[in-house]
Coordinates of C-alpha atoms in Angstrom, one line a residue:
Chain A
M227 CA 0.0 0.0 0.0
S228 CA 1.8 3.1 -1.1
D229 CA 0.6 6.6 -0.9
P230 CA 0.2 7.9 -4.5
S231 CA 1.3 11.4 -3.6
V232 CA 4.8 10.2 -2.5
I233 CA 7.6 10.5 -5.1
H234 CA 9.5 7.3 -5.0
D235 CA 13.2 7.1 -5.7
I236 CA 13.2 4.3 -8.2
G237 CA 16.9 4.2 -8.2
Y238 CA 19.2 3.9 -11.2
Q239 CA 17.7 2.3 -14.3
R240 CA 19.9 0.6 -16.8
Y241 CA 19.3 1.6 -20.4
A242 CA 18.3 -1.4 -22.6
G243 CA 17.0 0.5 -25.6
P244 CA 18.6 0.9 -29.0
R245 CA 22.1 2.4 -29.5
L246 CA 22.5 4.0 -32.9
G247 CA 25.6 3.9 -35.1
R248 CA 28.0 6.5 -36.3
G249 CA 25.6 7.5 -39.2
A250 CA 22.8 8.5 -36.8
V251 CA 25.3 10.4 -34.6
F252 CA 26.6 12.2 -37.7
G253 CA 23.0 13.1 -38.6
A254 CA 22.2 14.4 -35.1
L255 CA 25.4 16.6 -35.1
Y256 CA 24.5 17.9 -38.6
V257 CA 21.0 18.9 -37.6
H258 CA 22.3 20.4 -34.4
G259 CA 24.8 22.5 -36.4
L260 CA 22.2 23.6 -38.9
R261 CA 19.8 24.6 -36.1
A262 CA 22.6 26.5 -34.4
A263 CA 23.4 28.3 -37.6
F264 CA 20.0 30.0 -37.5
G265 CA 20.2 30.4 -33.7
L266 CA 17.5 27.7 -33.0
G267 CA 17.9 26.3 -29.6
R268 CA 20.1 29.2 -28.7
S269 CA 19.5 32.4 -26.9
A270 CA 17.5 35.2 -28.5
K271 CA 20.7 37.2 -29.1
A272 CA 22.1 34.4 -31.3
K273 CA 19.0 34.6 -33.5
I274 CA 19.3 38.3 -34.3
F275 CA 21.9 38.2 -37.0
P276 CA 20.9 35.0 -38.9
W277 CA 17.3 36.1 -39.2
L278 CA 18.2 39.6 -40.1
A279 CA 20.2 38.1 -43.0
V280 CA 17.2 35.9 -43.9
G281 CA 14.9 38.9 -43.8
I282 CA 17.2 41.0 -46.1
V283 CA 17.6 38.3 -48.8
S284 CA 13.9 37.5 -48.7
L285 CA 13.0 41.2 -49.0
V286 CA 15.3 41.6 -52.0
A287 CA 13.8 38.4 -53.6
V288 CA 10.3 39.6 -53.1
I289 CA 11.1 43.0 -54.6
I290 CA 12.7 41.4 -57.6
A291 CA 9.7 39.1 -58.1
A292 CA 7.3 42.0 -57.7
V293 CA 9.2 44.2 -60.2
R294 CA 9.2 41.4 -62.8
S295 CA 5.5 40.8 -62.4
Q296 CA 4.8 44.5 -63.0
I297 CA 7.2 45.4 -65.8
G298 CA 8.1 42.0 -67.1
V299 CA 11.9 42.5 -66.8
L300 CA 14.0 40.6 -64.3
P301 CA 16.3 43.1 -62.6
L302 CA 18.7 40.4 -61.5
D303 CA 18.7 36.8 -62.8
Y304 CA 19.5 33.9 -60.5
Q305 CA 23.2 34.1 -60.9
Q306 CA 23.4 37.9 -60.5
F307 CA 21.2 37.5 -57.4
A308 CA 23.8 35.3 -55.8
D309 CA 26.7 37.6 -56.9
T310 CA 25.0 40.7 -55.6
L311 CA 24.2 39.2 -52.2
S312 CA 27.6 37.5 -51.8
W313 CA 28.7 40.3 -49.3
L314 CA 25.8 39.2 -47.1
I315 CA 26.9 35.6 -47.3
I316 CA 30.4 36.7 -46.1
F317 CA 29.0 38.3 -43.0
F318 CA 26.7 35.3 -42.5
V319 CA 29.5 32.7 -42.6
A320 CA 31.7 35.1 -40.5
I321 CA 29.1 35.1 -37.7
V322 CA 27.9 31.5 -38.1
A323 CA 31.2 29.6 -38.6
P324 CA 32.6 30.7 -35.2
E325 CA 29.3 29.8 -33.7
L326 CA 29.7 26.3 -35.0
V327 CA 33.4 25.6 -34.2
S328 CA 35.1 28.4 -32.1
R329 CA 32.4 27.9 -29.4
D330 CA 33.3 24.3 -28.9
L331 CA 37.0 25.1 -28.9
R332 CA 36.6 27.9 -26.3
A333 CA 34.4 25.9 -24.0
G334 CA 36.7 22.9 -24.2
V335 CA 33.8 20.6 -25.2
L336 CA 35.8 18.6 -27.7
P337 CA 37.2 16.0 -25.3
L338 CA 33.5 15.2 -24.5
Y339 CA 32.8 14.6 -28.2
F340 CA 36.0 12.6 -29.0
S341 CA 35.6 10.3 -26.0
R342 CA 32.5 9.0 -27.8
P343 CA 32.1 6.9 -30.9
L344 CA 32.6 9.9 -33.1
R345 CA 35.7 10.6 -35.1
A346 CA 37.4 13.9 -36.1
F347 CA 36.2 13.2 -39.7
D348 CA 32.5 12.9 -38.5
Y349 CA 32.8 16.1 -36.5
V350 CA 34.4 18.1 -39.3
A351 CA 32.1 16.7 -42.0
A352 CA 28.9 17.4 -40.0
K353 CA 30.0 21.0 -39.3
V354 CA 31.0 21.7 -42.9
A355 CA 27.7 20.1 -44.2
A356 CA 25.7 22.2 -41.7
L357 CA 27.4 25.5 -42.7
V358 CA 27.2 24.7 -46.5
T359 CA 23.5 23.9 -46.1
A360 CA 22.8 27.1 -44.1
A361 CA 24.7 29.4 -46.5
W362 CA 23.0 27.6 -49.5
L363 CA 19.6 28.0 -48.0
L364 CA 20.2 31.7 -47.6
L365 CA 20.6 32.0 -51.3
A366 CA 18.5 29.2 -52.6
G367 CA 15.4 30.2 -50.5
P368 CA 15.1 33.7 -52.1
Q369 CA 15.9 32.2 -55.5
F370 CA 12.9 30.0 -55.0
I371 CA 10.8 33.0 -54.1
I372 CA 11.9 34.6 -57.4
F373 CA 11.0 31.3 -59.2
L374 CA 7.6 31.2 -57.6
G375 CA 7.0 34.8 -58.7
G376 CA 8.0 33.9 -62.2
A377 CA 6.1 30.7 -62.3
F378 CA 2.8 32.2 -61.2
T379 CA 3.0 35.1 -63.6
T380 CA 4.2 33.3 -66.7
K381 CA 2.1 33.8 -69.8
T382 CA 3.1 30.6 -71.6
G383 CA 1.5 28.2 -69.2
F384 CA 3.3 25.0 -68.2
R385 CA 6.1 25.5 -70.7
G386 CA 6.9 28.8 -69.0
V387 CA 7.2 27.1 -65.6
L388 CA 9.6 24.6 -67.1
D389 CA 11.7 27.3 -68.7
E390 CA 11.8 29.1 -65.4
L391 CA 12.8 25.9 -63.6
G392 CA 15.6 25.5 -66.2
D393 CA 16.9 28.9 -65.0
L394 CA 16.4 28.1 -61.3
L395 CA 18.4 24.8 -61.1
P396 CA 21.7 26.2 -62.5
G397 CA 21.1 29.2 -60.2
W398 CA 20.8 26.8 -57.2
G399 CA 24.0 25.0 -58.4
Y400 CA 25.8 28.3 -58.6
S401 CA 24.6 29.2 -55.0
L402 CA 26.0 25.8 -53.9
I403 CA 29.5 26.8 -55.2
W404 CA 29.3 30.0 -53.2
A405 CA 28.2 28.1 -50.1
V406 CA 30.9 25.4 -50.4
L407 CA 33.8 27.7 -50.9
F408 CA 32.8 30.2 -48.3
A409 CA 32.0 27.5 -45.7
A410 CA 35.3 25.8 -46.2
I411 CA 37.3 28.9 -45.8
A412 CA 35.3 30.3 -42.9
L413 CA 35.4 27.1 -40.9
L414 CA 39.1 26.7 -41.4
V415 CA 39.7 30.3 -40.1
A416 CA 37.3 29.8 -37.3
S417 CA 38.8 26.5 -36.2
L418 CA 42.1 28.4 -35.4
T419 CA 40.8 30.4 -32.5
G420 CA 38.4 30.0 -29.7
K421 CA 37.6 33.7 -29.6
R422 CA 34.5 34.3 -31.7
A423 CA 35.2 38.0 -32.4
F424 CA 38.7 37.2 -33.7
A425 CA 37.4 34.4 -35.9
A426 CA 34.7 36.6 -37.4
G427 CA 37.2 39.4 -38.0
G428 CA 39.6 36.9 -39.6
I429 CA 37.0 35.5 -41.9
V430 CA 35.9 38.9 -43.1
A431 CA 39.5 39.9 -43.5
V432 CA 40.3 36.9 -45.8
F433 CA 37.4 37.8 -48.1
L434 CA 37.7 41.6 -48.1
M435 CA 41.5 42.0 -48.1
T436 CA 41.9 39.9 -51.3
T437 CA 39.4 42.1 -53.2
P438 CA 41.8 45.0 -53.8
V439 CA 44.4 42.6 -55.2
V440 CA 41.9 41.8 -57.9
G441 CA 41.3 45.4 -58.6
V442 CA 45.0 46.1 -59.0
L443 CA 45.6 43.1 -61.3
A444 CA 42.6 44.1 -63.4
F445 CA 44.1 47.5 -64.1
L446 CA 47.2 45.9 -65.6
D447 CA 47.4 46.3 -69.3
T448 CA 47.6 42.8 -70.7
N449 CA 44.5 40.9 -71.5
N450 CA 45.7 37.8 -69.7
S451 CA 46.3 39.5 -66.4
Q452 CA 42.9 41.0 -66.5
E453 CA 41.3 37.7 -67.2
L454 CA 43.3 36.0 -64.5
A455 CA 42.9 38.7 -61.9
G456 CA 39.7 37.1 -60.5
L457 CA 41.8 34.2 -59.2
A458 CA 43.2 36.3 -56.4
S459 CA 40.0 36.6 -54.4
P460 CA 37.4 34.0 -53.4
M461 CA 34.5 36.2 -54.5
T462 CA 35.8 36.8 -58.0
L463 CA 36.9 33.1 -58.1
V464 CA 33.3 32.0 -57.8
S465 CA 32.1 34.6 -60.3
G466 CA 34.7 33.4 -62.7
V467 CA 33.7 29.8 -62.5
G468 CA 30.1 30.9 -62.8
S469 CA 30.6 32.9 -65.9
W470 CA 32.5 30.0 -67.5
L471 CA 30.1 27.2 -66.6
L472 CA 26.9 29.3 -67.0
P473 CA 27.6 31.8 -69.7
G474 CA 24.8 34.3 -69.8
P475 CA 24.1 38.0 -70.3
G476 CA 26.1 40.1 -67.9
T477 CA 27.1 37.5 -65.4
G478 CA 30.3 37.5 -63.4
I479 CA 33.6 38.7 -64.8
D480 CA 35.4 38.1 -68.1
V481 CA 37.6 35.1 -67.8
G482 CA 38.4 34.6 -71.4
R483 CA 39.7 31.1 -72.1
F484 CA 40.9 30.6 -68.5
G485 CA 37.6 29.2 -67.2
P486 CA 39.1 25.8 -66.4
V487 CA 41.9 27.5 -64.4
Y488 CA 39.2 29.1 -62.3
L489 CA 37.5 25.7 -61.7
I490 CA 40.8 24.0 -60.8
E491 CA 41.7 26.7 -58.3
L492 CA 38.2 26.5 -56.8
V493 CA 38.4 22.7 -56.3
T494 CA 41.9 23.0 -55.0
V495 CA 41.1 25.7 -52.5
V496 CA 38.1 23.9 -51.2
A497 CA 40.0 20.6 -50.9
T498 CA 42.9 22.2 -49.2
C499 CA 40.7 24.0 -46.6
L500 CA 38.9 20.8 -45.8
L501 CA 42.1 18.7 -45.5
L502 CA 43.7 21.3 -43.2
L503 CA 40.5 21.4 -41.1
L504 CA 40.6 17.6 -40.8
T505 CA 44.2 17.6 -39.9
R506 CA 43.6 20.2 -37.3
Y507 CA 40.8 18.2 -35.7
R508 CA 42.7 14.9 -35.9
K509 CA 45.3 16.6 -33.7
V510 CA 42.7 18.0 -31.3
A511 CA 40.9 14.7 -31.1
S512 CA 44.0 12.9 -29.8
L513 CA 44.4 15.2 -26.9
Chain B
M77 CA 36.2 -11.0 -16.4
S78 CA 38.7 -8.4 -15.6
L79 CA 37.6 -4.8 -16.1
I80 CA 40.9 -3.4 -17.2
A81 CA 44.0 -5.4 -18.1
T82 CA 47.2 -4.1 -19.3
E83 CA 50.4 -6.0 -20.2
S84 CA 53.7 -4.2 -20.3
L85 CA 51.9 -1.1 -21.4
T86 CA 54.4 1.6 -22.5
K87 CA 53.9 5.0 -23.9
T88 CA 56.6 7.3 -24.9
Y89 CA 56.2 10.7 -26.6
G90 CA 58.7 11.2 -29.5
G91 CA 60.9 8.4 -28.1
K92 CA 62.1 10.8 -25.3
V93 CA 59.5 11.5 -22.7
T94 CA 58.2 8.3 -21.1
A95 CA 54.7 8.7 -19.8
L96 CA 54.1 5.0 -19.0
A97 CA 56.7 2.3 -18.6
D98 CA 56.0 -1.4 -18.6
L99 CA 52.7 -1.1 -16.8
T100 CA 51.0 -4.4 -16.0
V101 CA 47.7 -4.3 -14.1
D102 CA 44.6 -6.5 -13.9
V103 CA 41.7 -5.0 -12.0
E104 CA 38.2 -6.4 -11.3
P105 CA 35.0 -4.5 -11.6
G106 CA 34.3 -2.1 -8.7
V107 CA 35.5 1.3 -7.6
I108 CA 39.1 1.7 -8.5
G109 CA 41.4 4.6 -7.4
L110 CA 44.1 5.6 -9.8
V111 CA 46.6 7.7 -7.8
G112 CA 49.8 9.3 -8.6
A113 CA 51.4 12.7 -8.4
N114 CA 50.8 15.2 -11.2
G115 CA 52.6 14.0 -14.3
A116 CA 52.7 10.4 -13.1
G117 CA 50.9 9.2 -16.2
K118 CA 47.3 9.0 -15.0
S119 CA 45.8 11.0 -17.8
T120 CA 47.9 9.2 -20.4
L121 CA 46.6 5.9 -19.1
L122 CA 43.0 7.1 -19.3
K123 CA 43.5 8.3 -22.9
I124 CA 44.9 4.9 -23.9
L125 CA 41.9 3.2 -22.3
L126 CA 39.6 5.5 -24.4
G127 CA 41.5 4.7 -27.5
L128 CA 42.6 8.4 -27.9
L129 CA 46.2 7.5 -27.8
A130 CA 47.9 4.4 -29.1
P131 CA 50.4 2.7 -26.8
T132 CA 54.0 2.5 -27.9
A133 CA 54.3 -1.1 -26.8
G134 CA 52.3 -3.6 -24.8
T135 CA 48.6 -4.6 -24.9
V136 CA 45.5 -3.2 -23.2
S137 CA 42.0 -4.3 -22.9
V138 CA 38.9 -2.6 -21.4
L139 CA 35.8 -4.7 -20.6
G140 CA 37.5 -7.4 -22.6
I141 CA 37.8 -5.2 -25.7
D142 CA 41.0 -3.8 -27.2
P143 CA 40.6 0.0 -27.4
T144 CA 43.3 0.4 -30.0
R145 CA 41.5 -1.8 -32.4
D146 CA 37.8 -1.7 -31.4
T147 CA 37.7 1.9 -30.3
D148 CA 34.0 2.5 -31.0
A149 CA 32.9 -0.6 -29.0
V150 CA 34.9 0.5 -26.0
R151 CA 33.7 4.2 -26.2
A152 CA 30.1 3.1 -26.4
R153 CA 30.4 1.4 -23.1
V154 CA 32.6 3.9 -21.3
G155 CA 31.8 7.3 -19.9
Y156 CA 34.6 9.9 -19.5
M157 CA 34.7 12.9 -17.3
P158 CA 37.6 15.2 -18.2
E159 CA 39.7 17.1 -15.7
H160 CA 39.4 20.5 -17.2
D161 CA 36.4 22.8 -17.7
S162 CA 34.5 21.5 -20.7
L163 CA 31.1 23.0 -20.6
P164 CA 29.6 25.7 -22.8
P165 CA 28.1 28.5 -20.7
D166 CA 25.2 29.5 -22.8
V167 CA 23.1 26.3 -22.9
S168 CA 21.1 24.6 -20.2
A169 CA 22.4 21.5 -18.5
A170 CA 19.4 19.5 -19.7
E171 CA 20.0 20.5 -23.3
F172 CA 23.7 19.9 -23.2
V173 CA 23.5 16.5 -21.6
T174 CA 20.7 15.5 -24.1
H175 CA 22.9 16.5 -27.0
L176 CA 25.9 14.5 -25.7
G177 CA 23.5 11.6 -25.2
R178 CA 22.6 11.7 -28.8
M179 CA 26.3 11.9 -29.6
S180 CA 26.6 8.6 -27.8
G181 CA 24.0 7.1 -30.2
L182 CA 20.8 7.4 -28.1
P183 CA 17.6 8.2 -30.1
R184 CA 16.1 11.6 -29.5
T185 CA 13.5 10.8 -26.8
A186 CA 15.7 8.3 -25.0
A187 CA 18.5 10.9 -24.9
R188 CA 16.1 13.4 -23.3
E189 CA 14.8 11.0 -20.7
R190 CA 18.3 9.7 -19.8
A191 CA 19.6 13.3 -19.6
S192 CA 16.9 14.1 -17.0
E193 CA 17.6 10.9 -15.2
A194 CA 21.4 11.5 -15.1
L195 CA 20.9 15.0 -13.9
R196 CA 18.5 13.8 -11.2
H197 CA 21.1 11.3 -10.0
V198 CA 23.8 13.9 -9.7
G199 CA 21.4 16.2 -7.8
L200 CA 20.7 18.8 -10.4
Y201 CA 17.1 18.0 -11.3
E202 CA 15.7 21.3 -10.1
E203 CA 18.3 23.4 -11.8
R204 CA 18.6 21.5 -15.1
Y205 CA 16.9 24.2 -17.2
R206 CA 19.2 26.9 -16.1
Q207 CA 22.2 28.0 -18.2
I208 CA 25.4 26.3 -17.2
G209 CA 27.3 29.6 -17.1
G210 CA 25.4 30.5 -13.9
Y211 CA 26.4 27.3 -12.1
S212 CA 28.8 27.0 -9.3
T213 CA 32.0 24.9 -9.7
G214 CA 30.4 22.0 -7.8
M215 CA 27.4 22.0 -10.1
K216 CA 29.6 22.1 -13.2
Q217 CA 31.5 19.1 -11.9
R218 CA 28.1 17.4 -11.5
V219 CA 27.1 18.2 -15.1
K220 CA 30.3 16.7 -16.3
L221 CA 29.5 13.6 -14.3
A222 CA 26.0 13.5 -15.7
Q223 CA 27.2 13.7 -19.3
A224 CA 29.5 10.7 -18.6
L225 CA 26.5 8.8 -17.2
V226 CA 23.9 9.7 -19.8
H227 CA 24.5 6.7 -22.1
D228 CA 24.5 4.2 -19.3
P229 CA 28.1 3.1 -19.5
D230 CA 29.5 0.0 -17.9
L231 CA 32.6 1.9 -16.9
L232 CA 33.2 5.5 -15.8
L233 CA 36.6 7.1 -16.1
L234 CA 36.7 10.2 -13.9
D235 CA 39.7 12.5 -14.1
E236 CA 40.2 14.4 -10.9
P237 CA 36.4 14.7 -10.1
T238 CA 37.0 16.7 -7.0
N239 CA 39.2 19.3 -8.6
G240 CA 38.4 22.8 -7.4
L241 CA 35.7 21.8 -4.9
D242 CA 35.5 22.9 -1.3
P243 CA 35.7 20.2 1.4
A244 CA 31.9 19.8 1.6
G245 CA 31.8 19.6 -2.2
R246 CA 34.5 17.0 -2.2
D247 CA 32.7 14.9 0.3
A248 CA 29.5 15.1 -1.7
M249 CA 31.2 14.3 -5.0
L250 CA 33.0 11.3 -3.4
A251 CA 29.8 10.0 -1.9
L252 CA 28.1 10.3 -5.3
V253 CA 31.0 8.4 -7.0
H254 CA 30.8 5.7 -4.3
R255 CA 27.0 5.4 -4.8
I256 CA 27.5 5.1 -8.6
G257 CA 30.0 2.3 -8.0
T258 CA 28.0 0.4 -5.4
E259 CA 24.3 1.0 -6.1
F260 CA 24.3 1.7 -9.9
G261 CA 26.4 -1.3 -10.8
I262 CA 28.8 0.8 -12.8
S263 CA 32.5 0.4 -12.4
V264 CA 34.4 3.6 -11.7
V265 CA 38.0 4.5 -12.1
V266 CA 38.7 7.6 -10.1
C267 CA 41.9 9.5 -10.9
S268 CA 43.4 11.6 -8.2
H269 CA 46.6 12.9 -6.8
L270 CA 45.0 12.9 -3.4
L271 CA 45.4 9.4 -2.0
G272 CA 43.6 10.3 1.2
E273 CA 40.3 11.0 -0.6
V274 CA 40.2 8.0 -3.0
E275 CA 41.1 5.5 -0.4
R276 CA 37.8 6.3 1.4
I277 CA 35.6 5.2 -1.5
C278 CA 37.6 2.7 -3.5
D279 CA 37.9 -1.0 -3.1
Q280 CA 40.9 -1.3 -5.4
L281 CA 43.9 1.0 -5.8
I282 CA 46.4 1.5 -8.5
A283 CA 49.3 3.7 -7.6
I284 CA 51.7 4.9 -10.3
D285 CA 54.7 7.1 -10.1
G286 CA 56.7 8.4 -13.1
G287 CA 54.8 6.0 -15.4
R288 CA 55.7 3.0 -13.3
L289 CA 53.4 0.8 -11.2
L290 CA 54.0 1.2 -7.5
R291 CA 51.3 -1.1 -6.4
A292 CA 47.9 -2.4 -7.5
D293 CA 45.8 -4.3 -5.1
R294 CA 42.5 -4.4 -3.2
I295 CA 42.4 -1.9 -0.4
S296 CA 41.3 -4.6 2.1
S297 CA 44.5 -6.6 1.5
M298 CA 46.6 -3.4 1.8
T299 CA 45.2 -2.5 5.2
T300 CA 44.7 -5.9 6.9
A301 CA 46.3 -6.0 10.3
S302 CA 47.4 -2.5 10.0
D303 CA 45.1 -0.9 12.5
V304 CA 46.7 1.2 15.1
L305 CA 45.6 2.5 18.5
A306 CA 46.4 6.1 19.2
V307 CA 46.9 6.8 22.9
E308 CA 47.3 10.2 24.3
V309 CA 48.1 10.7 28.0
S310 CA 48.5 14.1 29.6
E311 CA 51.9 13.2 31.1
G312 CA 54.3 10.3 31.2
T313 CA 54.2 9.5 27.5
D314 CA 57.8 8.3 27.6
A315 CA 57.1 6.1 30.6
L316 CA 54.2 4.5 28.8
A317 CA 56.2 3.9 25.7
A318 CA 58.9 2.2 27.7
H319 CA 56.4 0.1 29.6
L320 CA 54.7 -1.0 26.3
A321 CA 58.0 -1.9 24.9
G322 CA 58.6 -4.1 27.9
L323 CA 55.3 -5.8 27.0
G324 CA 56.5 -6.4 23.4
L325 CA 54.4 -3.6 21.9
E326 CA 56.5 -1.3 19.8
A327 CA 54.9 2.2 20.1
S328 CA 55.9 5.1 17.9
R329 CA 55.6 8.7 18.8
D330 CA 53.5 11.1 16.7
G331 CA 53.6 14.4 18.4
R332 CA 51.8 13.9 21.7
L333 CA 50.3 10.7 20.5
L334 CA 51.6 7.2 20.9
L335 CA 50.7 4.9 18.0
V336 CA 50.6 1.3 19.0
P337 CA 50.0 -1.4 16.3
L338 CA 47.0 -3.6 17.2
A339 CA 48.2 -7.1 16.3
D340 CA 45.2 -8.8 17.9
D341 CA 42.2 -8.2 20.1
A342 CA 44.2 -8.9 23.2
A343 CA 46.7 -6.0 22.5
Y344 CA 43.9 -3.5 23.1
D345 CA 43.4 -4.8 26.6
R346 CA 47.1 -5.0 27.3
I347 CA 47.5 -1.3 26.3
L348 CA 44.6 -0.3 28.5
R349 CA 46.0 -2.3 31.4
A350 CA 49.4 -0.7 30.9
V351 CA 47.9 2.8 31.2
A352 CA 46.0 1.8 34.3
E353 CA 49.1 0.2 35.9
L354 CA 51.1 3.4 35.5
D355 CA 48.1 5.4 36.7
L356 CA 48.5 7.9 33.9
P357 CA 45.8 10.5 33.1
L358 CA 44.3 9.1 29.9
H359 CA 43.3 11.8 27.4
R360 CA 42.4 10.0 24.3
L361 CA 42.1 6.4 23.0
E362 CA 41.4 6.1 19.4
Q363 CA 41.4 3.1 17.1
R364 CA 42.3 4.2 13.5
R365 CA 42.9 2.5 10.3
H366 CA 46.4 2.7 8.9
R367 CA 46.2 5.3 6.1
V368 CA 47.1 3.7 2.8
A369 CA 49.6 6.4 2.3
E370 CA 51.8 4.9 4.9
L371 CA 52.0 1.8 2.8
F372 CA 53.7 3.8 0.1
A373 CA 56.9 4.6 2.0
T374 CA 58.8 4.2 -1.2
A375 CA 56.9 6.9 -3.0
P376 CA 58.0 10.3 -1.6
A377 CA 56.3 12.1 -4.5
L378 CA 52.9 10.6 -3.5
E379 CA 53.2 11.6 0.1
A380 CA 54.2 15.1 -0.8
A381 CA 51.1 15.4 -2.9
D382 CA 48.9 14.0 -0.2
V383 CA 48.4 17.1 1.9

């Protein structure tokens, strides 16, 4: 006979339920990172910047869609949209990348991760995937808004929707290039320091300090140096790849016949950043 | 089955610094104290047990599994509490422990339930939705312990769990560790440089110094027949000592105290009778267990640390 109002200490219960493998752990860390990128599950302060960025890009997209529906001319196509808003992506990754990795470094949480069945590779891959997704969503979401605007106002029926989709998909691919390159560079810089402010400053510096170099090179007289100038900065690098792979009216910069060079550099930079990031965490994980 | 077994385990860094040298131990499940001065190789041993470091030579097995080869299998069954601060300040304890439960492979709802349970067991149930940044040092240590417990391990590795705690906090933490080892059915390895505090809660002890094994044994076998009777008399201490020596009881002086080894039950009566015969004013009579520290006479480093 026990009194129902009494709380009984039932003692320690062993856990007999399922234990998931590395794949599920990776998934959980990825979702955790993606939510953290937008400040979900964090304090209100952490939500301000990501959602401000989301608000700005959405507003721009809505304006573009509205202008097109009224005057029938697209002020910015999908690629130009990504190019134009790239400065916002810089600030987004500069705020979010430290949130994803510097925070763990500063608090010393990593020993807790790496004493579990989770490898340095899983940790790095989940963080990169989360930031790439977040940065991509920031561009792809508004691009989708523009697409919806176009699809609903098209005058050629279903064919018009398909044409519009044919423009949207390369645009999404182009946004993915932006997201991958920026995420790789930003995470590498952020993984070097536990101080979020330093990390953010370092990331912005990497992107903005290289831009004047492009300007200087572009002023040189020879045709080649003008066409190769874009290699010096991550932003013009993506533009260059974009204008080679997706030639269109007024996109990106003039790369002449050096398109493949741009693509090779892009792949090399991304691969190098990811390898350095992995090496860094291999070292951290063994401590 | 032995809990932890090592065979000539050796770890050198860069061929120069020797962290562990030829360490062979075999311990059974229970509460195990791992003691040694700072830099004796305790943390290195823990990292090898977790598969974070590969040994330079020798073999090691944890719960019958080789952590160098089957790392994931070992880590899934082991909980680790690091020595240093390792908590983010801007999340709640419930959220953080849940997240780490998921990192150990628990499904979402199970992780949440187990996190609440673990925090309840360490005594943070009421405070679990507060941000960790506002916790006291003692509460932070408890959160670290809770995250090690969340996935229901078979073995807990605790690196200096009483670090930075005040005496009351130390006692509470040690009592909690003891409870986990005895009531929860989870084996615990407690790392400490304070022999005096681990000997109270452990049933086995591994003492290392400079990477070498000093002694590994059950505490009961270390302290058998080592009880002493502390006698304090207001005057005539020397006379009493001489009298006891005449009775065949070698007493040693410790300040104003006389420490007399208690070989058998009769010795107690003989000491009492000696005091009565000399008609000395008896101040104190106290039976005490030999501190394990006194068994490590060969380890000056240990005794120096045990303050």
